[in-house]
Coordinates of C-alpha atoms and ligand atoms in Angstrom, one line a residue:
X1 CA -20.7 9.9 -0.3
X2 CA -22.7 9.6 -3.5
X3 CA -21.3 8.6 -6.9
X4 CA -21.0 12.2 -8.1
X5 CA -18.9 13.2 -5.1
X6 CA -16.8 10.1 -5.2
X7 CA -16.1 10.7 -8.9
X8 CA -15.0 14.3 -8.2
X9 CA -12.8 13.3 -5.3
X10 CA -10.9 10.8 -7.5
X11 CA -10.4 13.4 -10.2
X12 CA -9.1 15.9 -7.6
X13 CA -6.8 13.2 -6.1
X14 CA -5.4 12.5 -9.5
X15 CA -4.8 16.2 -10.1
X16 CA -3.2 16.7 -6.7
X17 CA -0.9 13.6 -7.2
X18 CA -2.5 11.9 -4.1
X19 CA -3.0 9.2 -6.7
X20 CA 0.2 9.1 -8.7
X21 CA 1.9 6.9 -11.3
X22 CA 0.4 5.9 -14.7
X23 CA -0.9 2.6 -13.5
X24 CA -2.6 3.8 -10.3
X25 CA -4.0 6.7 -12.2
X26 CA -5.5 4.4 -14.9
X27 CA -6.9 2.1 -12.2
X28 CA -8.5 4.9 -10.2
X29 CA -9.9 6.5 -13.5
X30 CA -11.4 3.1 -14.4
X31 CA -13.3 3.0 -11.1
X32 CA -14.3 6.6 -11.3
X33 CA -15.6 6.2 -14.9
X34 CA -17.6 3.1 -13.8
X35 CA -19.4 5.3 -11.3
X36 CA -20.2 7.9 -14.0
X37 CA -19.7 6.7 -17.6
X38 CA -20.5 9.9 -19.5
X39 CA -18.7 11.9 -22.1
X40 CA -18.1 14.7 -19.6
X41 CA -16.6 12.3 -17.1
X42 CA -14.2 10.9 -19.8
X43 CA -13.1 14.4 -20.6
X44 CA -12.4 15.4 -17.0
X45 CA -10.5 12.2 -16.3
X46 CA -8.4 12.6 -19.5
X47 CA -7.6 16.2 -18.7
X48 CA -6.7 15.5 -15.0
X49 CA -3.2 14.4 -16.1
X50 CA -2.6 15.0 -19.8
X51 CA 0.5 12.7 -20.2
X52 CA -1.3 9.4 -19.5
X53 CA -2.3 7.3 -22.5
X54 CA -2.8 4.3 -20.2
X55 CA -5.8 6.2 -18.6
X56 CA -7.3 6.8 -22.1
X57 CA -6.6 3.2 -23.2
X58 CA -8.2 1.8 -20.0
X59 CA -11.4 3.8 -20.4
X60 CA -11.7 2.5 -24.0
X61 CA -11.2 -1.1 -22.8
X62 CA -13.9 -0.5 -20.2
X63 CA -16.3 0.5 -23.0
X64 CA -15.5 -2.7 -24.9
X65 CA -15.1 -5.3 -22.1
X66 CA -16.7 -3.9 -19.0
X67 CA -15.3 -3.1 -15.5
X68 CA -14.3 -6.5 -14.2
X69 CA -12.4 -7.8 -17.2
X70 CA -10.6 -4.5 -17.7
X71 CA -9.6 -4.4 -14.0
X72 CA -8.2 -8.0 -14.2
X73 CA -5.7 -6.9 -16.8
X74 CA -3.7 -4.8 -14.2
X75 CA -2.8 -7.6 -11.9
X76 CA -2.3 -10.3 -14.6
X77 CA 0.0 -8.0 -16.6
X78 CA 2.0 -7.1 -13.5
X79 CA 2.3 -10.8 -12.5
X80 CA 4.0 -11.4 -15.9
X81 CA 6.1 -8.3 -15.7
X82 CA 7.4 -9.5 -12.3
X83 CA 8.6 -12.8 -13.7
X84 CA 10.4 -11.1 -16.6
X85 CA 12.1 -8.5 -14.3
X86 CA 13.2 -11.3 -12.0
X87 CA 15.0 -12.9 -14.9
X88 CA 16.9 -9.7 -15.8
X89 CA 18.2 -9.1 -12.2
X90 CA 21.7 -10.5 -11.4
X91 CA 22.5 -11.4 -7.8
X92 CA 24.7 -8.9 -5.9
X93 CA 23.7 -6.1 -8.2
X94 CA 22.9 -2.4 -7.7
X95 CA 19.7 -1.2 -9.4
X96 CA 19.0 2.5 -10.0
X97 CA 15.4 3.9 -10.3
X98 CA 13.8 7.3 -10.3
X99 CA 10.5 8.8 -9.0
X100 CA 7.8 6.2 -8.1
X101 CA 6.7 3.5 -10.5
X102 CA 4.4 0.8 -9.2
X103 CA 5.6 -1.5 -12.0
X104 CA 9.2 -1.1 -10.9
X105 CA 8.5 -1.3 -7.1
X106 CA 6.2 -4.3 -7.5
X107 CA 8.7 -6.2 -9.5
X108 CA 11.6 -5.4 -7.1
X109 CA 9.5 -6.6 -4.1
X110 CA 8.7 -9.7 -6.1
X111 CA 12.4 -10.3 -6.8
X112 CA 13.3 -9.8 -3.2
X113 CA 10.6 -12.4 -2.2
X114 CA 12.2 -14.8 -4.7
X115 CA 15.5 -14.4 -2.9
X116 CA 17.4 -12.2 -5.4
X117 CA 20.2 -10.3 -3.7
X118 CA 20.4 -6.7 -4.8
X119 CA 20.3 -3.2 -3.5
X120 CA 18.7 -0.1 -4.9
X121 CA 19.8 3.5 -5.5
X122 CA 17.1 6.1 -6.2
X123 CA 16.5 9.8 -6.5
X124 CA 14.3 11.9 -4.2
X125 CA 12.5 13.4 -7.3
X126 CA 11.8 17.0 -6.7
X127 CA 9.5 18.9 -6.4
X128 CA 7.0 16.3 -5.0
X129 CA 9.5 13.7 -3.7
X130 CA 7.9 10.6 -5.1
X131 CA 11.3 9.0 -4.5
X132 CA 10.6 8.9 -0.8
X133 CA 7.6 6.8 -1.5
X134 CA 9.8 4.4 -3.5
X135 CA 12.4 4.3 -0.8
X136 CA 9.8 3.6 2.0
X137 CA 8.1 0.8 0.1
X138 CA 11.4 -0.9 -0.8
X139 CA 12.7 -0.5 2.8
X140 CA 9.5 -2.1 4.1
X141 CA 10.1 -5.1 1.8
X142 CA 13.6 -5.5 3.3
X143 CA 15.5 -4.1 0.3
X144 CA 18.6 -2.0 1.0
X145 CA 18.0 1.5 -0.4
X146 CA 20.2 4.6 -0.8
X147 CA 18.4 7.8 -1.8
X148 CA 20.4 10.5 -3.7
X149 CA 19.4 14.2 -4.2
X150 CA 18.4 14.7 -7.9
X151 CA 21.5 16.8 -8.7
X152 CA 23.7 13.8 -7.7
X153 CA 22.4 11.4 -10.4
X154 CA 25.9 11.4 -12.0
X155 CA 27.5 10.6 -8.7
X156 CA 25.0 7.8 -8.1
X157 CA 25.8 6.3 -11.5
X158 CA 29.6 7.0 -11.5
X159 CA 31.4 3.8 -10.3
X160 CA 34.4 5.6 -8.7
X161 CA 32.3 7.5 -6.3
X162 CA 30.4 4.5 -4.8
X163 CA 31.5 1.3 -3.2
X164 CA 29.5 -0.6 -5.9
X165 CA 28.7 0.2 -9.5
X166 CA 25.1 0.4 -10.7
X167 CA 24.5 -2.6 -12.9
X168 CA 21.1 -1.7 -14.3
X169 CA 18.5 1.1 -14.4
X170 CA 14.8 0.3 -14.2
X171 CA 12.4 3.1 -15.0
X172 CA 8.7 3.1 -15.3
X173 CA 6.8 4.8 -18.2
X174 CA 3.8 7.1 -18.7
X175 CA 3.8 6.6 -22.4
X176 CA 5.6 4.3 -24.8
X177 CA 5.8 5.9 -28.3
X178 CA 7.5 5.1 -31.5
X179 CA 10.2 7.7 -30.8
X180 CA 10.9 6.7 -27.2
X181 CA 9.4 6.7 -23.8
X182 CA 7.9 9.5 -21.7
X183 CA 8.6 9.2 -17.9
X184 CA 9.1 11.6 -15.0
X185 CA 11.3 14.6 -15.8
X186 CA 14.9 13.7 -15.2
X187 CA 14.5 10.4 -17.0
X188 CA 16.0 11.8 -20.2
X189 CA 19.2 13.0 -18.4
X190 CA 19.4 9.6 -16.6
X191 CA 19.3 7.9 -20.0
X192 CA 22.1 10.0 -21.4
X193 CA 24.2 9.4 -18.3
X194 CA 23.4 5.7 -18.5
X195 CA 24.8 5.6 -22.0
X196 CA 27.9 7.5 -20.9
X197 CA 28.6 5.1 -18.1
X198 CA 27.5 2.0 -20.2
X199 CA 24.7 1.0 -17.8
X200 CA 21.8 -0.8 -19.4
X201 CA 18.5 1.0 -19.1
X202 CA 15.2 -1.0 -19.0
X203 CA 11.7 0.4 -19.1
X204 CA 9.2 -1.6 -17.0
X205 CA 5.7 -0.9 -18.3
X206 CA 2.3 -2.3 -19.0
X207 CA 1.7 -2.5 -22.8
X208 CA -1.4 -0.3 -22.4
X209 CA 1.0 2.6 -22.1
X210 CA 1.6 2.4 -25.8
X211 CA 0.2 5.3 -27.9
X212 CA 0.3 6.1 -31.6
X213 CA -0.9 9.6 -30.9
X214 CA 0.9 12.8 -29.9
X215 CA 1.2 12.9 -26.1
X216 CA 1.6 16.4 -24.5
X217 CA 4.1 16.9 -21.6
X218 CA 2.2 18.1 -18.5
X219 CA 3.5 21.4 -17.0
X220 CA 2.5 21.7 -13.4
X221 CA 1.8 24.6 -11.1
X222 CA 4.9 26.8 -10.2
X223 CA 3.9 26.7 -6.5
X224 CA 5.0 23.1 -6.3
X225 CA 8.5 24.4 -6.9
X226 CA 8.5 27.8 -5.0
X227 CA 5.3 28.7 -3.3
X228 CA 6.1 32.3 -2.5
X229 CA 8.3 33.2 -5.4
X230 CA 9.3 36.8 -5.7
X231 CA 7.8 38.9 -8.5
X232 CA 9.3 38.6 -12.0
X233 CA 10.8 35.2 -11.6
X234 CA 9.4 32.7 -14.0
X235 CA 9.3 29.0 -12.9
X236 CA 9.1 26.1 -15.2
X237 CA 7.8 22.8 -13.8
X238 CA 7.5 20.2 -16.5
X239 CA 6.4 16.9 -15.0
X240 CA 7.7 14.5 -17.7
X241 CA 10.4 14.1 -20.3
X242 CA 11.2 11.8 -23.3
X243 CA 13.8 9.1 -23.2
X244 CA 15.1 8.7 -26.8
X245 CA 14.5 5.1 -28.1
X246 CA 18.3 4.6 -28.8
X247 CA 19.0 4.6 -25.0
X248 CA 16.6 1.8 -24.2
X249 CA 18.1 -1.7 -23.8
X250 CA 14.6 -3.3 -23.6
X251 CA 11.0 -2.7 -22.6
X252 CA 9.8 -5.2 -20.0
X253 CA 6.1 -5.6 -20.3
X254 CA 3.6 -8.4 -20.1
X255 CA 4.4 -9.0 -23.8
X256 CA 8.0 -10.0 -22.8
X257 CA 11.5 -8.5 -22.7
X258 CA 11.6 -6.8 -26.0
X259 CA 13.7 -4.2 -27.8
X260 CA 11.8 -0.9 -28.0
X261 CA 11.0 -1.5 -31.7
X262 CA 9.8 -5.0 -31.1
X263 CA 7.6 -3.7 -28.3
X264 CA 6.0 -1.1 -30.6
X265 CA 5.2 -3.7 -33.2
X266 CA 3.6 -6.1 -30.7
X267 CA 1.7 -3.4 -28.8
X268 CA 0.3 -2.0 -32.0
X269 CA -1.1 -5.4 -32.9
X270 CA -2.8 -5.8 -29.5
Ligands
RUB1 C1 5.2 9.0 -12.0 C2 6.1 8.4 -13.0 C3 6.2 6.9 -13.1 C4 5.3 6.4 -14.2 C5 5.1 4.9 -14.2 O1 5.0 10.4 -12.1 O2 6.7 9.1 -13.8 O3 7.5 6.5 -13.4 O4 4.0 7.0 -14.1 O5 4.4 4.6 -13.0 P1 3.9 11.1 -11.2 P2 3.6 3.2 -12.9 O6 4.2 10.9 -9.8 O7 3.9 12.6 -11.6 O8 2.5 10.5 -11.5 O9 4.7 2.1 -13.1 O10 3.1 3.2 -11.5 O11 2.6 3.1 -13.9

């Protein structure tokens, strides 16, 4: 396969969610852009998933620092994040997560390897079921996992309906903004329920997800929801949603375990 074909395949895989999650998307975009570093390539990568400032930030870093140095950031940031998440997990706890975040999954696998005792509740995450990916990866690492249908989020978080109460929520992020965090649709509702049930909600995210610009919410194809929908039924399929800053206990990034406002200050400086 030549570079042009390889580039187009990566863009298509990002569009089709074969490559998913902000960090994996940014990493794949970095490689694709290194194959074809032109204005047009930048534009097709940026438009492949519009809610991804990490992708944009990564391509700008590439222009300043080159491929190798930019790529190194991903692992070194994740290594630091893993250590910070390890500190926040209490033994014998139940952790709730949503969709598939490589930052969350990596840090949970790291915590398990470092002998933390915990189990995980997660959601299947319709319409594309990224929750199954999370469940399979955690199971493979020997972590006890229970998957709930999305409509049962309140049941998952409500202590009376489960043998054990959820002690913390770990969510990934697509964008960290001054007003809050954008993550998979459903995250806003989870944050409101977390506040109702007094469960701390942490965002686990690389600081390159910070953006001082407006970030649009991607609306995806209706066929993901209902492929043969009868005429005159309109389908809405927003991919992401904002979590208001007031619901966030801390943002765990390579910069530390910081309140949302402290994170914004530090990320702005970087
Ligand atoms: C994935 C999603 C993830 C964030 C963070 O949505 O919302 O929580 O992207 O992921 P989609 P990561 O499946 O639509 O891309 O921690 O891997 O950056």
